[in-house]
């Protein structure tokens, strides 16, 4: 199943941001851009992060390096939350089997 692609020009126009910001994110390996028929696209699965990065940059004046740090920390938090969920599930199963 193929993911939906969002045209970068449309995304930027709808949010009134420069396409150069998207290029900065790609240069920082925060998003991946694909090019088809001379148009740049971002996969729909990256949209949540793209929205988050734009908010950090434009609303909170966080520079690209700060965005990278924030992204890394948010990924770590999500990983730890998942580990905690698994541990809680395991503990419940253990407790009910006693």
mmCIF file of N, CA and C in Angstrom:
data_model
loop_
_atom_site.group_PDB
_atom_site.id
_atom_site.type_symbol
_atom_site.label_atom_id
_atom_site.label_comp_id
_atom_site.label_asym_id
_atom_site.label_seq_id
_atom_site.Cartn_x
_atom_site.Cartn_y
_atom_site.Cartn_z
ATOM 1 N N UNK A 1 0.833 -1.179 0.000
ATOM 2 C CA UNK A 1 0.000 0.000 0.000
ATOM 3 C C UNK A 1 0.882 1.247 0.000
ATOM 4 N N UNK A 2 0.652 2.113 -0.939
ATOM 5 C CA UNK A 2 1.473 3.304 -1.094
ATOM 6 C C UNK A 2 0.928 4.444 -0.252
ATOM 7 N N UNK A 3 1.838 5.161 0.418
ATOM 8 C CA UNK A 3 1.438 6.297 1.228
ATOM 9 C C UNK A 3 1.132 7.503 0.352
ATOM 10 N N UNK A 4 0.278 8.345 0.854
ATOM 11 C CA UNK A 4 -0.065 9.579 0.157
ATOM 12 C C UNK A 4 1.093 10.557 0.276
ATOM 13 N N UNK A 5 1.340 11.277 -0.791
ATOM 14 C CA UNK A 5 2.407 12.274 -0.787
ATOM 15 C C UNK A 5 1.788 13.667 -0.818
ATOM 16 N N UNK A 6 2.398 14.562 -0.057
ATOM 17 C CA UNK A 6 1.950 15.945 0.032
ATOM 18 C C UNK A 6 2.924 16.799 -0.764
ATOM 19 N N UNK A 7 2.387 17.597 -1.665
ATOM 20 C CA UNK A 7 3.238 18.486 -2.449
ATOM 21 C C UNK A 7 3.743 19.607 -1.545
ATOM 22 N N UNK A 8 5.046 19.770 -1.497
ATOM 23 C CA UNK A 8 5.651 20.757 -0.611
ATOM 24 C C UNK A 8 5.180 22.168 -0.931
ATOM 25 N N UNK A 9 5.065 22.494 -2.205
ATOM 26 C CA UNK A 9 4.606 23.831 -2.588
ATOM 27 C C UNK A 9 3.211 24.111 -2.025
ATOM 28 N N UNK A 10 2.333 23.106 -2.052
ATOM 29 C CA UNK A 10 0.979 23.277 -1.509
ATOM 30 C C UNK A 10 1.013 23.434 0.001
ATOM 31 N N UNK A 11 1.823 22.612 0.666
ATOM 32 C CA UNK A 11 1.949 22.708 2.119
ATOM 33 C C UNK A 11 2.429 24.099 2.514
ATOM 34 N N UNK A 12 3.478 24.565 1.859
ATOM 35 C CA UNK A 12 4.053 25.868 2.195
ATOM 36 C C UNK A 12 3.072 27.008 1.895
ATOM 37 N N UNK A 13 2.381 26.902 0.783
ATOM 38 C CA UNK A 13 1.414 27.949 0.429
ATOM 39 C C UNK A 13 0.277 28.004 1.445
ATOM 40 N N UNK A 14 -0.218 26.858 1.865
ATOM 41 C CA UNK A 14 -1.339 26.837 2.794
ATOM 42 C C UNK A 14 -0.948 27.365 4.176
ATOM 43 N N UNK A 15 0.324 27.266 4.519
ATOM 44 C CA UNK A 15 0.779 27.740 5.830
ATOM 45 C C UNK A 15 1.581 29.021 5.751
ATOM 46 N N UNK A 16 1.691 29.542 4.533
ATOM 47 C CA UNK A 16 2.404 30.798 4.294
ATOM 48 C C UNK A 16 3.850 30.761 4.821
ATOM 49 N N UNK A 17 4.549 29.686 4.443
ATOM 50 C CA UNK A 17 5.960 29.567 4.802
ATOM 51 C C UNK A 17 6.780 29.354 3.531
ATOM 52 N N UNK A 18 8.049 29.656 3.618
ATOM 53 C CA UNK A 18 8.953 29.516 2.482
ATOM 54 C C UNK A 18 9.368 28.053 2.301
ATOM 55 N N UNK A 19 9.512 27.656 1.053
ATOM 56 C CA UNK A 19 9.957 26.287 0.777
ATOM 57 C C UNK A 19 11.390 26.060 1.254
ATOM 58 N N UNK A 20 12.146 27.139 1.418
ATOM 59 C CA UNK A 20 13.523 27.001 1.899
ATOM 60 C C UNK A 20 13.555 26.409 3.309
ATOM 61 N N UNK A 21 12.508 26.660 4.101
ATOM 62 C CA UNK A 21 12.432 26.067 5.446
ATOM 63 C C UNK A 21 12.391 24.542 5.338
ATOM 64 N N UNK A 22 11.628 24.030 4.384
ATOM 65 C CA UNK A 22 11.532 22.581 4.186
ATOM 66 C C UNK A 22 12.891 22.019 3.783
ATOM 67 N N UNK A 23 13.609 22.764 2.966
ATOM 68 C CA UNK A 23 14.943 22.332 2.542
ATOM 69 C C UNK A 23 15.894 22.264 3.733
ATOM 70 N N UNK A 24 15.782 23.227 4.647
ATOM 71 C CA UNK A 24 16.605 23.213 5.858
ATOM 72 C C UNK A 24 16.318 21.953 6.677
ATOM 73 N N UNK A 25 15.041 21.594 6.777
ATOM 74 C CA UNK A 25 14.673 20.385 7.514
ATOM 75 C C UNK A 25 15.253 19.141 6.858
ATOM 76 N N UNK A 26 15.229 19.105 5.536
ATOM 77 C CA UNK A 26 15.806 17.946 4.845
ATOM 78 C C UNK A 26 17.324 17.921 5.021
ATOM 79 N N UNK A 27 17.955 19.078 4.931
ATOM 80 C CA UNK A 27 19.405 19.147 5.112
ATOM 81 C C UNK A 27 19.813 18.668 6.507
ATOM 82 N N UNK A 28 18.917 18.833 7.466
ATOM 83 C CA UNK A 28 19.171 18.391 8.842
ATOM 84 C C UNK A 28 18.720 16.949 9.076
ATOM 85 N N UNK A 29 18.290 16.276 8.010
ATOM 86 C CA UNK A 29 17.790 14.893 8.078
ATOM 87 C C UNK A 29 16.576 14.742 8.990
ATOM 88 N N UNK A 30 15.768 15.786 9.082
ATOM 89 C CA UNK A 30 14.554 15.726 9.888
ATOM 90 C C UNK A 30 13.362 15.239 9.077
ATOM 91 N N UNK A 31 13.395 15.471 7.782
ATOM 92 C CA UNK A 31 12.368 14.961 6.874
ATOM 93 C C UNK A 31 13.045 14.459 5.610
ATOM 94 N N UNK A 32 12.300 13.712 4.818
ATOM 95 C CA UNK A 32 12.806 13.231 3.535
ATOM 96 C C UNK A 32 11.915 13.767 2.428
ATOM 97 N N UNK A 33 12.521 14.369 1.452
ATOM 98 C CA UNK A 33 11.813 14.909 0.295
ATOM 99 C C UNK A 33 12.000 13.948 -0.870
ATOM 100 N N UNK A 34 10.923 13.706 -1.605
ATOM 101 C CA UNK A 34 11.031 12.952 -2.851
ATOM 102 C C UNK A 34 10.673 13.886 -3.990
ATOM 103 N N UNK A 35 11.244 13.626 -5.137
ATOM 104 C CA UNK A 35 10.983 14.458 -6.312
ATOM 105 C C UNK A 35 10.391 13.586 -7.398
ATOM 106 N N UNK A 36 9.236 14.018 -7.890
ATOM 107 C CA UNK A 36 8.567 13.343 -8.991
ATOM 108 C C UNK A 36 8.069 14.402 -9.968
ATOM 109 N N UNK A 37 8.412 14.247 -11.222
ATOM 110 C CA UNK A 37 7.975 15.173 -12.268
ATOM 111 C C UNK A 37 8.311 16.618 -11.896
ATOM 112 N N UNK A 38 9.539 16.826 -11.423
ATOM 113 C CA UNK A 38 10.045 18.151 -11.042
ATOM 114 C C UNK A 38 9.270 18.808 -9.903
ATOM 115 N N UNK A 39 8.534 18.033 -9.139
ATOM 116 C CA UNK A 39 7.814 18.542 -7.962
ATOM 117 C C UNK A 39 8.361 17.856 -6.718
ATOM 118 N N UNK A 40 8.492 18.614 -5.645
ATOM 119 C CA UNK A 40 8.962 18.060 -4.377
ATOM 120 C C UNK A 40 7.766 17.639 -3.526
ATOM 121 N N UNK A 41 7.912 16.460 -2.905
ATOM 122 C CA UNK A 41 6.849 15.906 -2.074
ATOM 123 C C UNK A 41 7.431 15.431 -0.753
ATOM 124 N N UNK A 42 6.561 15.391 0.245
ATOM 125 C CA UNK A 42 6.886 14.777 1.522
ATOM 126 C C UNK A 42 5.794 13.746 1.784
ATOM 127 N N UNK A 43 6.196 12.613 2.337
ATOM 128 C CA UNK A 43 5.242 11.556 2.614
ATOM 129 C C UNK A 43 4.281 11.995 3.716
ATOM 130 N N UNK A 44 3.048 11.577 3.589
ATOM 131 C CA UNK A 44 2.017 11.947 4.560
ATOM 132 C C UNK A 44 2.394 11.536 5.985
ATOM 133 N N UNK A 45 3.142 10.455 6.117
ATOM 134 C CA UNK A 45 3.547 9.991 7.445
ATOM 135 C C UNK A 45 4.466 10.988 8.156
ATOM 136 N N UNK A 46 5.055 11.907 7.412
ATOM 137 C CA UNK A 46 5.938 12.911 7.996
ATOM 138 C C UNK A 46 5.211 14.211 8.330
ATOM 139 N N UNK A 47 3.930 14.267 7.996
ATOM 140 C CA UNK A 47 3.174 15.509 8.153
ATOM 141 C C UNK A 47 3.118 15.977 9.603
ATOM 142 N N UNK A 48 2.916 15.054 10.541
ATOM 143 C CA UNK A 48 2.857 15.420 11.961
ATOM 144 C C UNK A 48 4.150 16.119 12.391
ATOM 145 N N UNK A 49 5.282 15.521 12.034
ATOM 146 C CA UNK A 49 6.561 16.144 12.383
ATOM 147 C C UNK A 49 6.758 17.465 11.665
ATOM 148 N N UNK A 50 6.373 17.523 10.417
ATOM 149 C CA UNK A 50 6.521 18.751 9.654
ATOM 150 C C UNK A 50 5.735 19.891 10.300
ATOM 151 N N UNK A 51 4.511 19.601 10.723
ATOM 152 C CA UNK A 51 3.690 20.601 11.425
ATOM 153 C C UNK A 51 4.374 21.020 12.729
ATOM 154 N N UNK A 52 4.897 20.031 13.446
ATOM 155 C CA UNK A 52 5.576 20.308 14.720
ATOM 156 C C UNK A 52 6.809 21.175 14.501
ATOM 157 N N UNK A 53 7.606 20.838 13.490
ATOM 158 C CA UNK A 53 8.819 21.606 13.207
ATOM 159 C C UNK A 53 8.479 23.039 12.814
ATOM 160 N N UNK A 54 7.449 23.203 12.007
ATOM 161 C CA UNK A 54 7.040 24.549 11.590
ATOM 162 C C UNK A 54 6.587 25.371 12.792
ATOM 163 N N UNK A 55 5.848 24.751 13.707
ATOM 164 C CA UNK A 55 5.401 25.461 14.910
ATOM 165 C C UNK A 55 6.595 25.873 15.768
ATOM 166 N N UNK A 56 7.541 24.981 15.941
ATOM 167 C CA UNK A 56 8.732 25.308 16.728
ATOM 168 C C UNK A 56 9.496 26.476 16.103
ATOM 169 N N UNK A 57 9.657 26.421 14.808
ATOM 170 C CA UNK A 57 10.468 27.421 14.108
ATOM 171 C C UNK A 57 9.762 28.773 14.020
ATOM 172 N N UNK A 58 8.517 28.763 13.565
ATOM 173 C CA UNK A 58 7.831 30.028 13.295
ATOM 174 C C UNK A 58 7.103 30.609 14.510
ATOM 175 N N UNK A 59 6.554 29.751 15.350
ATOM 176 C CA UNK A 59 5.802 30.255 16.501
ATOM 177 C C UNK A 59 6.685 30.491 17.720
ATOM 178 N N UNK A 60 7.698 29.647 17.887
ATOM 179 C CA UNK A 60 8.539 29.734 19.081
ATOM 180 C C UNK A 60 9.963 30.208 18.797
ATOM 181 N N UNK A 61 10.269 30.489 17.527
ATOM 182 C CA UNK A 61 11.602 30.981 17.121
ATOM 183 C C UNK A 61 12.734 30.027 17.504
ATOM 184 N N UNK A 62 12.476 28.717 17.401
ATOM 185 C CA UNK A 62 13.515 27.728 17.663
ATOM 186 C C UNK A 62 14.322 27.540 16.379
ATOM 187 N N UNK A 63 15.644 27.620 16.477
ATOM 188 C CA UNK A 63 16.484 27.474 15.279
ATOM 189 C C UNK A 63 16.548 26.002 14.860
ATOM 190 N N UNK A 64 17.037 25.731 13.640
ATOM 191 C CA UNK A 64 17.071 24.341 13.154
ATOM 192 C C UNK A 64 17.808 23.373 14.074
ATOM 193 N N UNK A 65 18.888 23.813 14.692
ATOM 194 C CA UNK A 65 19.605 22.931 15.613
ATOM 195 C C UNK A 65 18.741 22.618 16.837
ATOM 196 N N UNK A 66 17.996 23.601 17.306
ATOM 197 C CA UNK A 66 17.085 23.389 18.425
ATOM 198 C C UNK A 66 15.965 22.434 18.056
ATOM 199 N N UNK A 67 15.504 22.521 16.815
ATOM 200 C CA UNK A 67 14.465 21.603 16.328
ATOM 201 C C UNK A 67 14.995 20.173 16.350
ATOM 202 N N UNK A 68 16.249 20.003 15.923
ATOM 203 C CA UNK A 68 16.859 18.666 15.940
ATOM 204 C C UNK A 68 16.893 18.111 17.362
ATOM 205 N N UNK A 69 17.292 18.938 18.321
ATOM 206 C CA UNK A 69 17.365 18.506 19.722
ATOM 207 C C UNK A 69 15.967 18.167 20.229
ATOM 208 N N UNK A 70 15.005 19.035 19.970
ATOM 209 C CA UNK A 70 13.632 18.793 20.416
ATOM 210 C C UNK A 70 13.082 17.512 19.805
ATOM 211 N N UNK A 71 13.352 17.294 18.529
ATOM 212 C CA UNK A 71 12.882 16.079 17.850
ATOM 213 C C UNK A 71 13.485 14.832 18.498
ATOM 214 N N UNK A 72 14.772 14.890 18.762
ATOM 215 C CA UNK A 72 15.441 13.745 19.397
ATOM 216 C C UNK A 72 14.820 13.464 20.767
ATOM 217 N N UNK A 73 14.603 14.498 21.555
ATOM 218 C CA UNK A 73 14.029 14.322 22.891
ATOM 219 C C UNK A 73 12.597 13.796 22.818
ATOM 220 N N UNK A 74 11.812 14.293 21.871
ATOM 221 C CA UNK A 74 10.439 13.804 21.717
ATOM 222 C C UNK A 74 10.423 12.334 21.295
ATOM 223 N N UNK A 75 11.336 11.946 20.422
ATOM 224 C CA UNK A 75 11.438 10.534 20.032
ATOM 225 C C UNK A 75 11.782 9.670 21.245
ATOM 226 N N UNK A 76 12.691 10.147 22.076
ATOM 227 C CA UNK A 76 13.092 9.401 23.270
ATOM 228 C C UNK A 76 11.914 9.276 24.234
ATOM 229 N N UNK A 77 11.157 10.351 24.410
ATOM 230 C CA UNK A 77 9.981 10.304 25.285
ATOM 231 C C UNK A 77 8.981 9.283 24.767
ATOM 232 N N UNK A 78 8.717 9.295 23.461
ATOM 233 C CA UNK A 78 7.780 8.335 22.876
ATOM 234 C C UNK A 78 8.265 6.902 23.073
ATOM 235 N N UNK A 79 9.568 6.687 22.916
ATOM 236 C CA UNK A 79 10.142 5.352 23.114
ATOM 237 C C UNK A 79 9.966 4.916 24.564
ATOM 238 N N UNK A 80 10.248 5.803 25.502
ATOM 239 C CA UNK A 80 10.121 5.464 26.923
ATOM 240 C C UNK A 80 8.659 5.222 27.307
ATOM 241 N N UNK A 81 7.746 5.996 26.722
ATOM 242 C CA UNK A 81 6.329 5.778 26.993
ATOM 243 C C UNK A 81 5.883 4.403 26.498
ATOM 244 N N UNK A 82 6.383 3.999 25.347
ATOM 245 C CA UNK A 82 6.048 2.676 24.805
ATOM 246 C C UNK A 82 6.614 1.575 25.695
ATOM 247 N N UNK A 83 7.847 1.752 26.149
ATOM 248 C CA UNK A 83 8.446 0.770 27.049
ATOM 249 C C UNK A 83 7.653 0.671 28.349
ATOM 250 N N UNK A 84 7.207 1.794 28.877
ATOM 251 C CA UNK A 84 6.414 1.805 30.096
ATOM 252 C C UNK A 84 5.071 1.102 29.885
ATOM 253 N N UNK A 85 4.452 1.336 28.748
ATOM 254 C CA UNK A 85 3.188 0.680 28.434
ATOM 255 C C UNK A 85 3.360 -0.833 28.396
ATOM 256 N N UNK A 86 4.452 -1.291 27.769
ATOM 257 C CA UNK A 86 4.734 -2.727 27.686
ATOM 258 C C UNK A 86 4.976 -3.299 29.073
ATOM 259 N N UNK A 87 5.731 -2.593 29.886
ATOM 260 C CA UNK A 87 6.001 -3.066 31.250
ATOM 261 C C UNK A 87 4.721 -3.146 32.075
ATOM 262 N N UNK A 88 3.864 -2.152 31.953
ATOM 263 C CA UNK A 88 2.597 -2.170 32.693
ATOM 264 C C UNK A 88 1.729 -3.346 32.257
ATOM 265 N N UNK A 89 1.677 -3.592 30.967
ATOM 266 C CA UNK A 89 0.896 -4.716 30.447
ATOM 267 C C UNK A 89 1.452 -6.038 30.964
ATOM 268 N N UNK A 90 2.747 -6.168 30.948
ATOM 269 C CA UNK A 90 3.405 -7.383 31.428
ATOM 270 C C UNK A 90 3.137 -7.583 32.920
ATOM 271 N N UNK A 91 3.215 -6.510 33.691
ATOM 272 C CA UNK A 91 2.987 -6.601 35.130
ATOM 273 C C UNK A 91 1.535 -6.992 35.435
ATOM 274 N N UNK A 92 0.590 -6.439 34.678
ATOM 275 C CA UNK A 92 -0.810 -6.808 34.863
ATOM 276 C C UNK A 92 -1.038 -8.289 34.582
ATOM 277 N N UNK A 93 -0.444 -8.768 33.505
ATOM 278 C CA UNK A 93 -0.575 -10.184 33.143
ATOM 279 C C UNK A 93 0.042 -11.069 34.219
ATOM 280 N N UNK A 94 1.188 -10.661 34.725
ATOM 281 C CA UNK A 94 1.843 -11.417 35.768
ATOM 282 C C UNK A 94 0.998 -11.429 37.038
ATOM 283 N N UNK A 95 0.458 -10.301 37.381
ATOM 284 C CA UNK A 95 -0.335 -10.161 38.595
ATOM 285 C C UNK A 95 -1.619 -10.997 38.507
ATOM 286 N N UNK A 96 -2.261 -11.008 37.366
ATOM 287 C CA UNK A 96 -3.515 -11.780 37.218
ATOM 288 C C UNK A 96 -3.268 -13.274 37.155
ATOM 289 N N UNK A 97 -2.055 -13.673 36.768
ATOM 290 C CA UNK A 97 -1.771 -15.110 36.673
ATOM 291 C C UNK A 97 -1.364 -15.707 38.026
ATOM 292 N N UNK A 98 -1.138 -14.855 39.019
ATOM 293 C CA UNK A 98 -0.730 -15.362 40.349
ATOM 294 C C UNK A 98 -1.884 -15.886 41.117
#
